[in-house]
Amino acid sequence: ASGAAAAAAAAECGSPVRASQAAAAVAELEALRPLLEQQRAELERQACELRLRRDRERELRAECRQGLEHRRALQAHIEVLGSRLATREAELARLGARKAELREALARREVRADAVAACATEGEVRAWEREVREAARRALERLADRRAELRVAALAGARDGAPCRMCCERPASCALLPCGHRALCKPCARRVEGGEGSSCPICRRRVTGRLEAYAS
């Protein structure tokens, strides 16, 4: 309509050449209109794709951050498990060394028993008696020190959420009576309490009951 108006205005001006040029320009513009519309639609499509790509990039970045956080958490958990494993291995090595010492001491005791049987005088018997009493006193002192260490370790394990000493799967949530060691989970503590001659896995004291402990 605007092109026709321009052509009409040019015709009114009395110039046939200008009128024909204006008509040709209008026809050219009308021919270019579909191409311009097509290019406009293509630009809008590309802009939409660009927005979708940016949204996807943000989602991928968020997923990457979550993956990194999860990886750091797993690494920290692995380090904790490695530390616990090293502690258990050290404890097993210490117990193995102690077992070897006890076997050696038992062998020496057997030899000394033979020597005691060979004592000929009362003075020799008294000397052996003093030696045995002194060795027993030292052994009792070592046992008392070890009992104190085990109690401290049990209290530290209770604060750290140590696993059950029997099944090693569930957390230790029950304190055994009368020693008070928090060493077993509820199912294992129930089995220990119901069995005859059951003892605490830490101090080997006879179990007479249990008390469930709750985290504050």
PDB file of C-alpha atoms in Angstrom, residues 25-192:
ATOM      1  CA  ALA A  25      11.895  -0.139  -5.955  1.00  0.00           C
ATOM      2  CA  VAL A  26       8.594  -1.053  -4.372  1.00  0.00           C
ATOM      3  CA  ALA A  27       8.534  -4.350  -6.255  1.00  0.00           C
ATOM      4  CA  GLU A  28      12.099  -5.071  -5.154  1.00  0.00           C
ATOM      5  CA  LEU A  29      11.217  -4.356  -1.521  1.00  0.00           C
ATOM      6  CA  GLU A  30       8.190  -6.588  -1.732  1.00  0.00           C
ATOM      7  CA  ALA A  31      10.372  -9.339  -3.193  1.00  0.00           C
ATOM      8  CA  LEU A  32      12.873  -8.945  -0.324  1.00  0.00           C
ATOM      9  CA  ARG A  33      10.202  -9.048   2.396  1.00  0.00           C
ATOM     10  CA  PRO A  34       9.895 -12.901   2.543  1.00  0.00           C
ATOM     11  CA  LEU A  35      13.684 -13.217   2.718  1.00  0.00           C
ATOM     12  CA  LEU A  36      13.842 -10.701   5.556  1.00  0.00           C
ATOM     13  CA  GLU A  37      11.080 -12.533   7.406  1.00  0.00           C
ATOM     14  CA  GLN A  38      12.937 -15.798   6.928  1.00  0.00           C
ATOM     15  CA  GLN A  39      16.172 -14.298   8.252  1.00  0.00           C
ATOM     16  CA  ARG A  40      14.307 -12.851  11.219  1.00  0.00           C
ATOM     17  CA  ALA A  41      12.804 -16.250  12.035  1.00  0.00           C
ATOM     18  CA  GLU A  42      16.258 -17.848  11.746  1.00  0.00           C
ATOM     19  CA  LEU A  43      17.751 -15.284  14.129  1.00  0.00           C
ATOM     20  CA  GLU A  44      14.983 -15.921  16.662  1.00  0.00           C
ATOM     21  CA  ARG A  45      15.579 -19.671  16.406  1.00  0.00           C
ATOM     22  CA  GLN A  46      19.309 -19.229  16.960  1.00  0.00           C
ATOM     23  CA  ALA A  47      18.643 -16.978  19.958  1.00  0.00           C
ATOM     24  CA  CYS A  48      16.340 -19.623  21.431  1.00  0.00           C
ATOM     25  CA  GLU A  49      18.991 -22.322  20.925  1.00  0.00           C
ATOM     26  CA  LEU A  50      21.581 -20.084  22.560  1.00  0.00           C
ATOM     27  CA  ARG A  51      19.350 -19.612  25.619  1.00  0.00           C
ATOM     28  CA  LEU A  52      18.827 -23.382  25.852  1.00  0.00           C
ATOM     29  CA  ARG A  53      22.568 -23.990  25.622  1.00  0.00           C
ATOM     30  CA  ARG A  54      23.243 -21.485  28.389  1.00  0.00           C
ATOM     31  CA  ASP A  55      20.633 -23.139  30.610  1.00  0.00           C
ATOM     32  CA  ARG A  56      22.183 -26.533  29.931  1.00  0.00           C
ATOM     33  CA  GLU A  57      25.648 -25.181  30.741  1.00  0.00           C
ATOM     34  CA  ARG A  58      24.387 -23.889  34.095  1.00  0.00           C
ATOM     35  CA  GLU A  59      22.847 -27.285  34.855  1.00  0.00           C
ATOM     36  CA  LEU A  60      26.085 -29.070  33.941  1.00  0.00           C
ATOM     37  CA  ARG A  61      28.110 -26.724  36.127  1.00  0.00           C
ATOM     38  CA  ALA A  62      25.780 -27.373  39.059  1.00  0.00           C
ATOM     39  CA  GLU A  63      26.082 -31.135  38.502  1.00  0.00           C
ATOM     40  CA  CYS A  64      29.876 -30.829  38.357  1.00  0.00           C
ATOM     41  CA  ARG A  65      29.922 -28.923  41.648  1.00  0.00           C
ATOM     42  CA  GLN A  66      27.744 -31.571  43.277  1.00  0.00           C
ATOM     43  CA  GLY A  67      29.993 -34.312  41.904  1.00  0.00           C
ATOM     44  CA  LEU A  68      33.094 -32.608  43.291  1.00  0.00           C
ATOM     45  CA  GLU A  69      31.485 -32.181  46.702  1.00  0.00           C
ATOM     46  CA  HIS A  70      30.457 -35.839  46.716  1.00  0.00           C
ATOM     47  CA  ARG A  71      33.973 -36.854  45.716  1.00  0.00           C
ATOM     48  CA  ARG A  72      35.503 -34.794  48.518  1.00  0.00           C
ATOM     49  CA  ALA A  73      33.090 -36.360  50.998  1.00  0.00           C
ATOM     50  CA  LEU A  74      34.027 -39.844  49.788  1.00  0.00           C
ATOM     51  CA  GLN A  75      37.726 -39.048  50.069  1.00  0.00           C
ATOM     52  CA  ALA A  76      37.248 -37.811  53.625  1.00  0.00           C
ATOM     53  CA  HIS A  77      35.300 -40.969  54.497  1.00  0.00           C
ATOM     54  CA  ILE A  78      38.022 -43.140  52.949  1.00  0.00           C
ATOM     55  CA  GLU A  79      40.655 -41.321  55.003  1.00  0.00           C
ATOM     56  CA  VAL A  80      38.654 -41.914  58.183  1.00  0.00           C
ATOM     57  CA  LEU A  81      38.272 -45.601  57.341  1.00  0.00           C
ATOM     58  CA  GLY A  82      41.981 -45.845  56.560  1.00  0.00           C
ATOM     59  CA  SER A  83      42.836 -44.288  59.906  1.00  0.00           C
ATOM     60  CA  ARG A  84      40.536 -46.710  61.718  1.00  0.00           C
ATOM     61  CA  LEU A  85      42.025 -49.626  59.807  1.00  0.00           C
ATOM     62  CA  ALA A  86      45.548 -48.535  60.705  1.00  0.00           C
ATOM     63  CA  THR A  87      44.513 -48.265  64.353  1.00  0.00           C
ATOM     64  CA  ARG A  88      42.999 -51.748  64.288  1.00  0.00           C
ATOM     65  CA  GLU A  89      46.095 -53.176  62.604  1.00  0.00           C
ATOM     66  CA  ALA A  90      48.328 -51.553  65.202  1.00  0.00           C
ATOM     67  CA  GLU A  91      46.138 -52.952  67.966  1.00  0.00           C
ATOM     68  CA  LEU A  92      46.276 -56.428  66.416  1.00  0.00           C
ATOM     69  CA  ALA A  93      50.053 -56.193  66.133  1.00  0.00           C
ATOM     70  CA  ARG A  94      50.280 -55.126  69.770  1.00  0.00           C
ATOM     71  CA  LEU A  95      48.033 -57.993  70.830  1.00  0.00           C
ATOM     72  CA  GLY A  96      50.128 -60.419  68.788  1.00  0.00           C
ATOM     73  CA  ALA A  97      53.294 -59.212  70.477  1.00  0.00           C
ATOM     74  CA  ARG A  98      51.605 -59.501  73.856  1.00  0.00           C
ATOM     75  CA  LYS A  99      50.503 -63.038  73.026  1.00  0.00           C
ATOM     76  CA  ALA A 100      54.072 -63.982  72.144  1.00  0.00           C
ATOM     77  CA  GLU A 101      55.297 -62.470  75.421  1.00  0.00           C
ATOM     78  CA  LEU A 102      52.723 -64.450  77.387  1.00  0.00           C
ATOM     79  CA  ARG A 103      53.714 -67.672  75.662  1.00  0.00           C
ATOM     80  CA  GLU A 104      57.356 -67.003  76.422  1.00  0.00           C
ATOM     81  CA  ALA A 105      56.517 -66.179  80.024  1.00  0.00           C
ATOM     82  CA  LEU A 106      54.480 -69.372  80.294  1.00  0.00           C
ATOM     83  CA  ALA A 107      57.422 -71.382  79.001  1.00  0.00           C
ATOM     84  CA  ARG A 108      59.684 -69.742  81.586  1.00  0.00           C
ATOM     85  CA  ARG A 109      57.140 -70.473  84.313  1.00  0.00           C
ATOM     86  CA  GLU A 110      57.109 -74.125  83.377  1.00  0.00           C
ATOM     87  CA  VAL A 111      60.898 -74.261  83.586  1.00  0.00           C
ATOM     88  CA  ARG A 112      60.840 -72.464  86.930  1.00  0.00           C
ATOM     89  CA  ALA A 113      58.206 -74.876  88.207  1.00  0.00           C
ATOM     90  CA  ASP A 114      60.625 -77.693  87.535  1.00  0.00           C
ATOM     91  CA  ALA A 115      63.340 -75.733  89.307  1.00  0.00           C
ATOM     92  CA  VAL A 116      61.040 -75.131  92.289  1.00  0.00           C
ATOM     93  CA  ALA A 117      60.365 -78.845  92.516  1.00  0.00           C
ATOM     94  CA  ALA A 118      64.105 -79.345  92.718  1.00  0.00           C
ATOM     95  CA  CYS A 119      64.518 -76.958  95.683  1.00  0.00           C
ATOM     96  CA  ALA A 120      66.247 -78.724  98.541  1.00  0.00           C
ATOM     97  CA  THR A 121      66.007 -76.204 101.403  1.00  0.00           C
ATOM     98  CA  GLU A 122      63.301 -74.031 102.931  1.00  0.00           C
ATOM     99  CA  GLY A 123      65.343 -70.918 102.172  1.00  0.00           C
ATOM    100  CA  GLU A 124      65.283 -71.693  98.462  1.00  0.00           C
ATOM    101  CA  VAL A 125      61.527 -72.229  98.615  1.00  0.00           C
ATOM    102  CA  ARG A 126      61.053 -68.857 100.329  1.00  0.00           C
ATOM    103  CA  ALA A 127      63.246 -67.163  97.744  1.00  0.00           C
ATOM    104  CA  TRP A 128      61.142 -68.647  94.955  1.00  0.00           C
ATOM    105  CA  GLU A 129      57.983 -67.566  96.768  1.00  0.00           C
ATOM    106  CA  ARG A 130      59.204 -63.971  97.020  1.00  0.00           C
ATOM    107  CA  GLU A 131      60.100 -63.964  93.333  1.00  0.00           C
ATOM    108  CA  VAL A 132      56.701 -65.352  92.351  1.00  0.00           C
ATOM    109  CA  ARG A 133      54.877 -62.797  94.516  1.00  0.00           C
ATOM    110  CA  GLU A 134      56.891 -59.949  93.007  1.00  0.00           C
ATOM    111  CA  ALA A 135      56.205 -61.184  89.472  1.00  0.00           C
ATOM    112  CA  ALA A 136      52.497 -61.484  90.277  1.00  0.00           C
ATOM    113  CA  ARG A 137      52.457 -57.945  91.680  1.00  0.00           C
ATOM    114  CA  ARG A 138      54.073 -56.560  88.533  1.00  0.00           C
ATOM    115  CA  ALA A 139      51.633 -58.502  86.360  1.00  0.00           C
ATOM    116  CA  LEU A 140      48.666 -57.120  88.322  1.00  0.00           C
ATOM    117  CA  GLU A 141      49.999 -53.592  87.904  1.00  0.00           C
ATOM    118  CA  ARG A 142      50.316 -54.095  84.161  1.00  0.00           C
ATOM    119  CA  LEU A 143      46.780 -55.483  84.030  1.00  0.00           C
ATOM    120  CA  ALA A 144      45.453 -52.479  85.946  1.00  0.00           C
ATOM    121  CA  ASP A 145      47.213 -50.102  83.553  1.00  0.00           C
ATOM    122  CA  ARG A 146      45.830 -52.000  80.582  1.00  0.00           C
ATOM    123  CA  ARG A 147      42.320 -51.902  82.048  1.00  0.00           C
ATOM    124  CA  ALA A 148      42.579 -48.128  82.433  1.00  0.00           C
ATOM    125  CA  GLU A 149      43.779 -47.783  78.829  1.00  0.00           C
ATOM    126  CA  LEU A 150      40.864 -49.879  77.594  1.00  0.00           C
ATOM    127  CA  ARG A 151      38.369 -47.783  79.537  1.00  0.00           C
ATOM    128  CA  VAL A 152      39.802 -44.572  78.102  1.00  0.00           C
ATOM    129  CA  ALA A 153      39.698 -46.078  74.605  1.00  0.00           C
ATOM    130  CA  ALA A 154      36.105 -47.188  75.158  1.00  0.00           C
ATOM    131  CA  LEU A 155      35.053 -43.703  76.250  1.00  0.00           C
ATOM    132  CA  ALA A 156      36.814 -42.149  73.260  1.00  0.00           C
ATOM    133  CA  GLY A 157      35.175 -44.669  70.949  1.00  0.00           C
ATOM    134  CA  ALA A 158      31.763 -43.860  72.404  1.00  0.00           C
ATOM    135  CA  ARG A 159      32.275 -40.182  71.679  1.00  0.00           C
ATOM    136  CA  ASP A 160      33.469 -40.889  68.133  1.00  0.00           C
ATOM    137  CA  GLY A 161      30.587 -43.235  67.322  1.00  0.00           C
ATOM    138  CA  ALA A 162      32.716 -46.404  67.320  1.00  0.00           C
ATOM    139  CA  PRO A 163      31.228 -49.540  65.759  1.00  0.00           C
ATOM    140  CA  CYS A 164      30.019 -52.528  67.718  1.00  0.00           C
ATOM    141  CA  ARG A 165      32.881 -54.683  69.010  1.00  0.00           C
ATOM    142  CA  MET A 166      31.013 -57.870  68.110  1.00  0.00           C
ATOM    143  CA  CYS A 167      29.408 -57.364  64.668  1.00  0.00           C
ATOM    144  CA  CYS A 168      31.465 -54.293  63.581  1.00  0.00           C
ATOM    145  CA  GLU A 169      28.478 -53.135  61.510  1.00  0.00           C
ATOM    146  CA  ARG A 170      26.123 -51.142  63.730  1.00  0.00           C
ATOM    147  CA  PRO A 171      27.254 -48.329  66.061  1.00  0.00           C
ATOM    148  CA  ALA A 172      27.892 -49.198  69.692  1.00  0.00           C
ATOM    149  CA  SER A 173      24.797 -47.851  71.444  1.00  0.00           C
ATOM    150  CA  CYS A 174      24.554 -49.944  74.636  1.00  0.00           C
ATOM    151  CA  ALA A 175      26.598 -49.691  77.811  1.00  0.00           C
ATOM    152  CA  LEU A 176      27.220 -52.973  79.599  1.00  0.00           C
ATOM    153  CA  LEU A 177      26.679 -53.278  83.324  1.00  0.00           C
ATOM    154  CA  PRO A 178      28.351 -53.132  85.754  1.00  0.00           C
ATOM    155  CA  CYS A 179      31.540 -52.035  83.917  1.00  0.00           C
ATOM    156  CA  GLY A 180      29.780 -49.318  81.892  1.00  0.00           C
ATOM    157  CA  HIS A 181      31.690 -49.918  78.650  1.00  0.00           C
ATOM    158  CA  ARG A 182      29.788 -48.750  75.568  1.00  0.00           C
ATOM    159  CA  ALA A 183      30.998 -51.485  73.252  1.00  0.00           C
ATOM    160  CA  LEU A 184      28.004 -53.261  71.673  1.00  0.00           C
ATOM    161  CA  CYS A 185      24.994 -52.446  69.559  1.00  0.00           C
ATOM    162  CA  LYS A 186      21.497 -53.197  70.819  1.00  0.00           C
ATOM    163  CA  PRO A 187      21.054 -56.657  69.168  1.00  0.00           C
ATOM    164  CA  CYS A 188      24.507 -57.877  70.216  1.00  0.00           C
ATOM    165  CA  ALA A 189      24.056 -56.504  73.743  1.00  0.00           C
ATOM    166  CA  ARG A 190      20.747 -58.377  73.988  1.00  0.00           C
ATOM    167  CA  ARG A 191      22.462 -61.627  72.996  1.00  0.00           C
ATOM    168  CA  VAL A 192      25.317 -61.068  75.448  1.00  0.00           C
TER     169      VAL A 192
END
